[in-house]
Short mmCIF file of C-alpha atoms in Angstrom, two decimals:
data_model
loop_
_atom_site.label_atom_id
_atom_site.label_comp_id
_atom_site.label_asym_id
_atom_site.label_seq_id
_atom_site.Cartn_x
_atom_site.Cartn_y
_atom_site.Cartn_z
CA UNK A 1 -65.33 -65.85 -1.18
CA UNK A 2 -64.94 -69.70 -2.32
CA UNK A 3 -64.59 -71.49 1.19
CA UNK A 4 -62.83 -74.79 1.56
CA UNK A 5 -66.04 -77.41 2.29
CA UNK A 6 -64.48 -79.80 4.26
CA UNK A 7 -61.98 -79.44 6.69
CA UNK A 8 -58.16 -80.73 7.07
CA UNK A 9 -56.15 -79.97 4.47
CA UNK A 10 -55.43 -76.45 5.87
CA UNK A 11 -53.81 -74.97 3.02
CA UNK A 12 -56.85 -74.13 1.06
CA UNK A 13 -58.04 -72.29 3.79
CA UNK A 14 -55.36 -69.85 4.25
CA UNK A 15 -55.45 -69.41 0.61
CA UNK A 16 -58.88 -68.17 0.92
CA UNK A 17 -58.14 -65.87 3.15
CA UNK A 18 -55.48 -64.47 1.57
CA UNK A 19 -52.83 -65.60 4.37
CA UNK A 20 -49.51 -67.58 4.47
CA UNK A 21 -49.67 -70.91 5.60
CA UNK A 22 -47.58 -70.86 9.13
CA UNK A 23 -44.57 -73.59 9.59
CA UNK A 24 -45.94 -74.87 12.96
CA UNK A 25 -49.97 -74.71 13.22
CA UNK A 26 -52.53 -76.99 15.16
CA UNK A 27 -55.55 -78.52 12.78
CA UNK A 28 -58.85 -78.53 14.94
CA UNK A 29 -60.53 -79.01 11.64
CA UNK A 30 -60.61 -82.60 11.03
CA UNK A 31 -62.23 -84.32 13.75
CA UNK A 32 -60.64 -87.88 13.83
CA UNK A 33 -59.62 -89.88 17.07
CA UNK A 34 -56.81 -87.66 18.62
CA UNK A 35 -55.18 -90.92 20.22
CA UNK A 36 -54.00 -91.65 16.32
CA UNK A 37 -54.65 -95.08 15.07
CA UNK A 38 -54.25 -98.48 16.60
CA UNK A 39 -51.13 -99.84 17.84
CA UNK A 40 -51.93 -102.70 15.99
CA UNK A 41 -51.87 -101.43 12.62
CA UNK A 42 -48.41 -99.50 13.20
CA UNK A 43 -47.30 -103.40 13.95
CA UNK A 44 -48.62 -104.75 10.81
CA UNK A 45 -47.91 -102.26 8.54
CA UNK A 46 -44.78 -103.13 6.91
CA UNK A 47 -46.98 -106.55 6.02
CA UNK A 48 -49.62 -104.97 4.07
CA UNK A 49 -46.97 -104.32 1.48
CA UNK A 50 -47.05 -107.46 -0.14
CA UNK A 51 -50.77 -106.50 -0.61
CA UNK A 52 -50.42 -103.88 -3.45
CA UNK A 53 -49.25 -106.19 -6.07
CA UNK A 54 -52.75 -108.24 -5.56
CA UNK A 55 -56.16 -106.99 -6.74
CA UNK A 56 -58.33 -106.58 -3.56
CA UNK A 57 -61.23 -108.55 -3.04
CA UNK A 58 -64.07 -107.07 -4.61
CA UNK A 59 -66.74 -108.58 -2.33
CA UNK A 60 -64.74 -107.59 0.53
CA UNK A 61 -65.70 -111.31 2.34
CA UNK A 62 -63.48 -111.12 5.44
CA UNK A 63 -64.73 -107.88 6.54
CA UNK A 64 -68.02 -108.88 6.09
CA UNK A 65 -67.97 -111.72 8.28
CA UNK A 66 -66.18 -109.82 11.02
CA UNK A 67 -68.85 -107.05 10.81
CA UNK A 68 -71.76 -109.64 10.59
CA UNK A 69 -70.39 -111.73 13.55
CA UNK A 70 -69.54 -108.48 16.01
CA UNK A 71 -73.22 -106.60 14.75
CA UNK A 72 -75.49 -109.31 14.39
CA UNK A 73 -76.20 -108.88 10.87
CA UNK A 74 -76.38 -110.73 7.94
CA UNK A 75 -73.49 -110.59 5.49
CA UNK A 76 -75.68 -109.53 2.53
CA UNK A 77 -77.05 -106.58 4.66
CA UNK A 78 -73.41 -105.44 4.32
CA UNK A 79 -71.69 -103.38 1.97
CA UNK A 80 -67.83 -101.89 2.08
CA UNK A 81 -66.91 -98.60 0.91
CA UNK A 82 -64.09 -96.06 -0.28
CA UNK A 83 -65.07 -94.39 3.24
CA UNK A 84 -68.44 -93.01 4.31
CA UNK A 85 -68.67 -90.23 1.25
CA UNK A 86 -68.30 -93.10 -1.15
CA UNK A 87 -71.40 -94.76 0.61
CA UNK A 88 -73.22 -91.19 0.57
CA UNK A 89 -72.93 -90.77 -3.06
CA UNK A 90 -74.12 -94.53 -3.92
CA UNK A 91 -77.21 -93.65 -2.05
CA UNK A 92 -77.32 -90.39 -3.93
CA UNK A 93 -76.98 -91.97 -6.87
CA UNK A 94 -80.06 -94.55 -6.29
CA UNK A 95 -81.95 -91.52 -5.62
CA UNK A 96 -81.38 -90.13 -8.85
CA UNK A 97 -84.38 -87.35 -9.27
CA UNK A 98 -86.11 -88.03 -6.12
CA UNK A 99 -86.93 -85.32 -3.52
CA UNK A 100 -84.59 -85.17 -0.40
CA UNK A 101 -85.60 -83.99 3.03
CA UNK A 102 -82.32 -82.44 5.23
CA UNK A 103 -82.23 -81.43 8.89
CA UNK A 104 -79.37 -78.73 8.82
CA UNK A 105 -77.12 -78.12 9.95
CA UNK A 106 -75.26 -80.92 8.84
CA UNK A 107 -72.49 -82.55 6.66
CA UNK A 108 -72.42 -80.86 3.33
CA UNK A 109 -72.16 -84.56 1.59
CA UNK A 110 -75.44 -85.16 1.66
CA UNK A 111 -76.81 -81.84 -0.23
CA UNK A 112 -73.75 -81.87 -2.87
CA UNK A 113 -74.18 -85.68 -3.77
CA UNK A 114 -77.59 -85.38 -4.15
CA UNK A 115 -77.49 -82.32 -5.82
CA UNK A 116 -75.10 -83.60 -8.22
CA UNK A 117 -77.74 -86.13 -9.17
CA UNK A 118 -80.40 -83.49 -9.57
CA UNK A 119 -82.44 -84.50 -6.43
CA UNK A 120 -84.91 -82.28 -5.21
CA UNK A 121 -83.58 -80.66 -2.08
CA UNK A 122 -86.11 -80.20 1.14
CA UNK A 123 -84.65 -78.20 4.00
CA UNK A 124 -85.26 -78.47 7.88
CA UNK A 125 -83.54 -75.85 9.71
CA UNK A 126 -82.65 -76.46 13.27
CA UNK A 127 -82.02 -73.54 15.23
CA UNK A 128 -79.17 -71.98 17.43
CA UNK A 129 -78.29 -73.06 20.19
CA UNK A 130 -80.21 -76.12 20.96
CA UNK A 131 -80.24 -77.42 17.23
CA UNK A 132 -84.02 -79.21 18.97
CA UNK A 133 -85.65 -81.74 16.28
CA UNK A 134 -88.95 -80.19 16.19
CA UNK A 135 -90.97 -83.44 14.94
CA UNK A 136 -93.77 -82.39 14.09
CA UNK A 137 -92.01 -80.12 11.26
CA UNK A 138 -89.87 -83.20 9.90
CA UNK A 139 -93.68 -85.15 9.79
CA UNK A 140 -94.43 -82.26 7.73
CA UNK A 141 -91.98 -82.55 5.08
CA UNK A 142 -91.83 -86.27 5.06
CA UNK A 143 -95.14 -85.94 3.19
CA UNK A 144 -93.68 -84.83 0.06
CA UNK A 145 -89.94 -87.04 0.60
CA UNK A 146 -88.73 -89.54 -1.05
CA UNK A 147 -85.46 -89.96 1.38
CA UNK A 148 -84.11 -88.45 4.88
CA UNK A 149 -80.76 -87.84 5.21
CA UNK A 150 -79.95 -87.83 9.08
CA UNK A 151 -76.59 -87.36 10.82
CA UNK A 152 -76.66 -89.07 14.33
CA UNK A 153 -74.38 -88.06 16.26
CA UNK A 154 -75.08 -84.58 14.11
CA UNK A 155 -71.96 -83.10 12.02
CA UNK A 156 -71.07 -79.95 13.12
CA UNK A 157 -73.12 -79.83 16.26
CA UNK A 158 -71.97 -82.91 17.83
CA UNK A 159 -75.50 -83.30 19.47
CA UNK A 160 -77.06 -86.99 19.80
CA UNK A 161 -80.24 -87.52 19.37
CA UNK A 162 -82.34 -90.22 20.97
CA UNK A 163 -83.17 -93.47 20.05
CA UNK A 164 -86.74 -93.04 20.83
CA UNK A 165 -86.44 -89.96 17.84
CA UNK A 166 -84.61 -92.36 15.61
CA UNK A 167 -87.74 -95.06 15.53
CA UNK A 168 -90.15 -92.26 15.31
CA UNK A 169 -88.42 -91.15 12.37
CA UNK A 170 -88.10 -94.51 10.81
CA UNK A 171 -92.10 -95.26 11.54
CA UNK A 172 -92.85 -92.18 9.83
CA UNK A 173 -90.54 -92.48 7.05
CA UNK A 174 -92.19 -95.74 6.68
CA UNK A 175 -95.63 -94.23 6.64
CA UNK A 176 -95.07 -92.36 3.39
CA UNK A 177 -92.57 -94.97 1.36
CA UNK A 178 -89.37 -92.85 2.46
CA UNK A 179 -85.76 -94.38 2.83
CA UNK A 180 -84.26 -93.57 5.93
CA UNK A 181 -80.66 -93.04 5.64
CA UNK A 182 -78.74 -92.99 9.00
CA UNK A 183 -75.21 -91.67 9.15
CA UNK A 184 -73.75 -92.61 12.27
CA UNK A 185 -70.04 -91.83 11.37
CA UNK A 186 -69.03 -91.02 14.90
CA UNK A 187 -71.45 -93.52 16.65
CA UNK A 188 -68.76 -95.36 18.56
CA UNK A 189 -67.32 -92.11 20.19
CA UNK A 190 -70.66 -92.54 22.08
CA UNK A 191 -69.72 -94.05 25.53
CA UNK A 192 -73.82 -94.78 26.07
CA UNK A 193 -74.51 -95.65 22.13
CA UNK A 194 -77.49 -97.78 21.78
CA UNK A 195 -77.46 -99.72 18.22
CA UNK A 196 -80.12 -98.86 15.83
CA UNK A 197 -78.86 -102.02 13.29
CA UNK A 198 -81.22 -104.71 14.99
CA UNK A 199 -84.18 -102.35 13.04
CA UNK A 200 -83.36 -103.18 9.56
CA UNK A 201 -84.95 -106.15 9.64
CA UNK A 202 -88.17 -104.07 10.90
CA UNK A 203 -87.39 -101.24 8.68
CA UNK A 204 -86.52 -102.05 5.15
CA UNK A 205 -86.67 -98.35 4.31
CA UNK A 206 -83.68 -97.75 6.87
CA UNK A 207 -79.99 -97.91 5.52
CA UNK A 208 -77.13 -97.36 8.31
CA UNK A 209 -73.93 -95.58 6.89
CA UNK A 210 -70.71 -95.71 9.26
CA UNK A 211 -67.11 -94.56 8.85
CA UNK A 212 -64.15 -96.52 10.40
CA UNK A 213 -61.81 -93.26 9.69
CA UNK A 214 -63.06 -91.35 12.30
CA UNK A 215 -62.14 -93.53 15.41
CA UNK A 216 -59.26 -95.69 14.03
CA UNK A 217 -57.68 -92.17 12.80
CA UNK A 218 -57.21 -93.59 9.39
CA UNK A 219 -58.69 -90.62 7.01
CA UNK A 220 -55.84 -91.05 4.38
CA UNK A 221 -56.97 -94.89 3.72
CA UNK A 222 -60.42 -94.26 3.24
CA UNK A 223 -62.82 -97.17 4.39
CA UNK A 224 -66.77 -97.39 5.87
CA UNK A 225 -69.49 -99.51 5.11
CA UNK A 226 -73.63 -99.24 4.91
CA UNK A 227 -76.07 -101.89 6.84
CA UNK A 228 -79.75 -102.19 5.53
CA UNK A 229 -82.17 -104.46 3.58
CA UNK A 230 -80.46 -107.02 1.42
CA UNK A 231 -82.34 -106.14 -1.70
CA UNK A 232 -81.31 -102.13 -1.15
CA UNK A 233 -77.95 -102.99 -0.28
CA UNK A 234 -77.80 -104.91 -3.86
CA UNK A 235 -78.75 -101.96 -5.41
CA UNK A 236 -75.92 -99.70 -4.17
CA UNK A 237 -73.73 -102.46 -4.75
CA UNK A 238 -74.79 -102.30 -8.38
CA UNK A 239 -73.75 -98.46 -8.77
CA UNK A 240 -70.10 -99.12 -6.94
CA UNK A 241 -67.00 -99.56 -9.33
CA UNK A 242 -65.35 -102.80 -8.88
CA UNK A 243 -62.28 -103.01 -6.55
CA UNK A 244 -63.36 -99.37 -4.93
CA UNK A 245 -61.80 -99.92 -1.30
CA UNK A 246 -58.28 -101.49 -1.50
CA UNK A 247 -56.50 -104.25 -0.29
CA UNK A 248 -54.72 -102.29 2.58
CA UNK A 249 -57.93 -100.39 3.40
CA UNK A 250 -59.48 -104.20 3.85
CA UNK A 251 -56.68 -105.24 5.72
CA UNK A 252 -56.41 -102.44 8.09
CA UNK A 253 -60.20 -102.58 8.33
CA UNK A 254 -60.07 -106.54 9.72
CA UNK A 255 -57.77 -105.21 12.36
CA UNK A 256 -59.57 -102.34 13.30
CA UNK A 257 -62.43 -104.22 14.12
CA UNK A 258 -61.29 -106.39 16.73
CA UNK A 259 -60.00 -103.42 18.83
CA UNK A 260 -62.67 -102.75 21.30
CA UNK A 261 -60.22 -101.84 24.11
CA UNK A 262 -59.03 -99.13 22.00
CA UNK A 263 -62.84 -97.57 21.06
CA UNK A 264 -63.53 -97.77 25.23
CA UNK A 265 -59.90 -95.98 26.00
CA UNK A 266 -61.01 -93.27 22.98
CA UNK A 267 -64.49 -92.85 24.61
CA UNK A 268 -63.04 -91.95 28.11
CA UNK A 269 -60.25 -89.73 26.81
CA UNK A 270 -62.55 -88.03 24.59
CA UNK A 271 -65.23 -87.75 27.19
CA UNK A 272 -62.71 -86.14 30.60
CA UNK A 273 -61.22 -84.08 27.51
CA UNK A 274 -64.39 -82.98 26.66
CA UNK A 275 -65.29 -82.38 30.28
CA UNK A 276 -62.28 -80.27 30.96
CA UNK A 277 -62.97 -78.10 27.65
CA UNK A 278 -66.27 -77.24 28.58
CA UNK A 279 -65.17 -76.27 31.72
CA UNK A 280 -63.08 -73.67 31.01
CA UNK A 281 -65.18 -72.40 28.14
CA UNK A 282 -68.17 -71.79 30.45
CA UNK A 283 -66.20 -69.62 32.61
CA UNK A 284 -64.69 -67.96 29.90
CA UNK A 285 -68.48 -67.08 28.87
CA UNK A 286 -68.02 -68.65 25.33
CA UNK A 287 -70.80 -70.79 24.11
CA UNK A 288 -71.01 -74.37 23.01
CA UNK A 289 -73.12 -76.72 21.53
CA UNK A 290 -74.02 -79.65 23.78
CA UNK A 291 -71.70 -82.03 22.09
CA UNK A 292 -71.59 -85.75 23.13
CA UNK A 293 -68.98 -86.74 21.32
CA UNK A 294 -65.27 -85.56 19.45
CA UNK A 295 -66.00 -82.25 18.18
CA UNK A 296 -68.51 -79.34 19.17
CA UNK A 297 -69.65 -75.80 17.62
CA UNK A 298 -68.30 -72.70 19.96
CA UNK A 299 -69.76 -69.27 19.59
CA UNK A 300 -68.42 -66.43 21.59
CA UNK A 301 -71.27 -64.33 22.40
CA UNK A 302 -69.93 -60.91 22.92
CA UNK A 303 -69.24 -60.84 19.22
CA UNK A 304 -71.58 -60.20 16.29
CA UNK A 305 -70.10 -62.43 14.08
CA UNK A 306 -66.95 -64.88 14.47
CA UNK A 307 -65.03 -63.86 11.64
CA UNK A 308 -62.92 -61.37 13.66
CA UNK A 309 -62.32 -64.77 16.18
CA UNK A 310 -61.63 -67.28 13.59
CA UNK A 311 -59.09 -64.91 11.79
CA UNK A 312 -57.27 -64.26 15.38
CA UNK A 313 -56.89 -68.09 15.76
CA UNK A 314 -55.75 -68.66 12.46
CA UNK A 315 -52.67 -66.27 12.68
CA UNK A 316 -52.18 -68.13 15.74
CA UNK A 317 -51.51 -70.93 14.28
CA UNK A 318 -54.85 -72.81 15.42
CA UNK A 319 -57.24 -74.00 12.44
CA UNK A 320 -60.90 -74.59 13.63
CA UNK A 321 -63.76 -75.28 10.78
CA UNK A 322 -65.27 -72.44 9.49
CA UNK A 323 -69.05 -73.03 9.09
CA UNK A 324 -69.77 -70.25 6.37
CA UNK A 325 -71.42 -73.80 4.32
CA UNK A 326 -73.70 -75.05 6.83
CA UNK A 327 -76.99 -73.61 6.55
CA UNK A 328 -78.28 -71.81 9.65
CA UNK A 329 -74.71 -71.35 10.87
CA UNK A 330 -73.79 -68.79 7.99
CA UNK A 331 -69.98 -68.73 9.51
CA UNK A 332 -71.39 -68.03 13.14
CA UNK A 333 -70.38 -70.42 15.35
CA UNK A 334 -66.69 -72.28 14.70
CA UNK A 335 -66.54 -76.40 14.87
CA UNK A 336 -62.99 -77.69 16.92
CA UNK A 337 -62.07 -80.91 17.11
CA UNK A 338 -60.89 -82.56 20.33
CA UNK A 339 -57.57 -83.26 20.10
CA UNK A 340 -55.14 -84.52 22.22
CA UNK A 341 -54.36 -82.92 26.34
CA UNK A 342 -51.12 -80.94 25.27
CA UNK A 343 -53.28 -79.39 22.35
CA UNK A 344 -56.02 -78.65 23.98
CA UNK A 345 -54.04 -76.61 26.33
CA UNK A 346 -52.53 -75.13 23.61
CA UNK A 347 -56.17 -73.49 22.17
CA UNK A 348 -57.40 -72.66 25.64
CA UNK A 349 -53.90 -70.98 25.89
CA UNK A 350 -54.79 -68.76 22.49
CA UNK A 351 -58.67 -68.24 23.42
CA UNK A 352 -57.17 -66.45 26.50
CA UNK A 353 -55.06 -64.18 24.64
CA UNK A 354 -58.10 -63.62 22.52
CA UNK A 355 -60.11 -62.51 25.72
CA UNK A 356 -57.00 -60.58 26.82
CA UNK A 357 -57.13 -58.82 23.09
CA UNK A 358 -60.61 -58.03 23.74
CA UNK A 359 -60.47 -56.07 26.79
#
């Protein structure tokens, strides 16, 4: 069976399952902010119309200057992209034919982009349910690697690895002349995040990739940025298509970057909903990953696999993210985004029905 490689677009998932997409459903497979975009974006949306007749700034100067001021990094250390996915693709192009270490399970786009560019893939597998790093094992494999892709907080587990672990990996990569590509697509959902951007001055082998589509709920626009040593950023920019980021995305980013209160409100909301859900899951005997962000893995330990639960949920119009294409998970877990309170309540009601169905 050919499974969709990403969440969202549920029609493809139902098609793969040989099922009809219901008229009403809740999509828990796309892990974006349940509060939706900031109000400022809606208020300014009509103003964006005038931008469709003008070419976008190919250098994204205004947004770069805002990011430079906010993150305290030089503008030549920044590259704006068409979502994090484009920046991952550019990094893979830069690594064409080289050896790349992946820490699995992780975002499937790393492996796809690297294989398209004929990279040799080295795997370090994390073991469920704790998904501990086993740093000694990573050290051994870094000796043969030209680059390491690392997602923190990790997708699909939602687990956040410590700053000290990241520094160790940066040091180890530097020792072996290995590029460290750190994907922080969900960093801003963490309440106690410690920025690693100051380390780009100390570690020229570090690239940090961030997405703006998750926190600000704008996946249809596509916007992200990379931060790194100016020489590396220049290499990535040389591989980028001209005008890859459209004018509306840039204007939206210029608004969103100022939304500090919105980010704090989101963090509090997600933390409260996550605590409520996790309390319910533990009471009902479900296993969950130790997520610190807006999504998590779930497993029913009373079943040999999760396919029956997966099918049950789809029939009820609840759409989780399958894990058949995450090495080490192979469908034995389901990933859920944290949505708004009412939608999370509906999920728990359907899981109550599942428990009764099993009795």
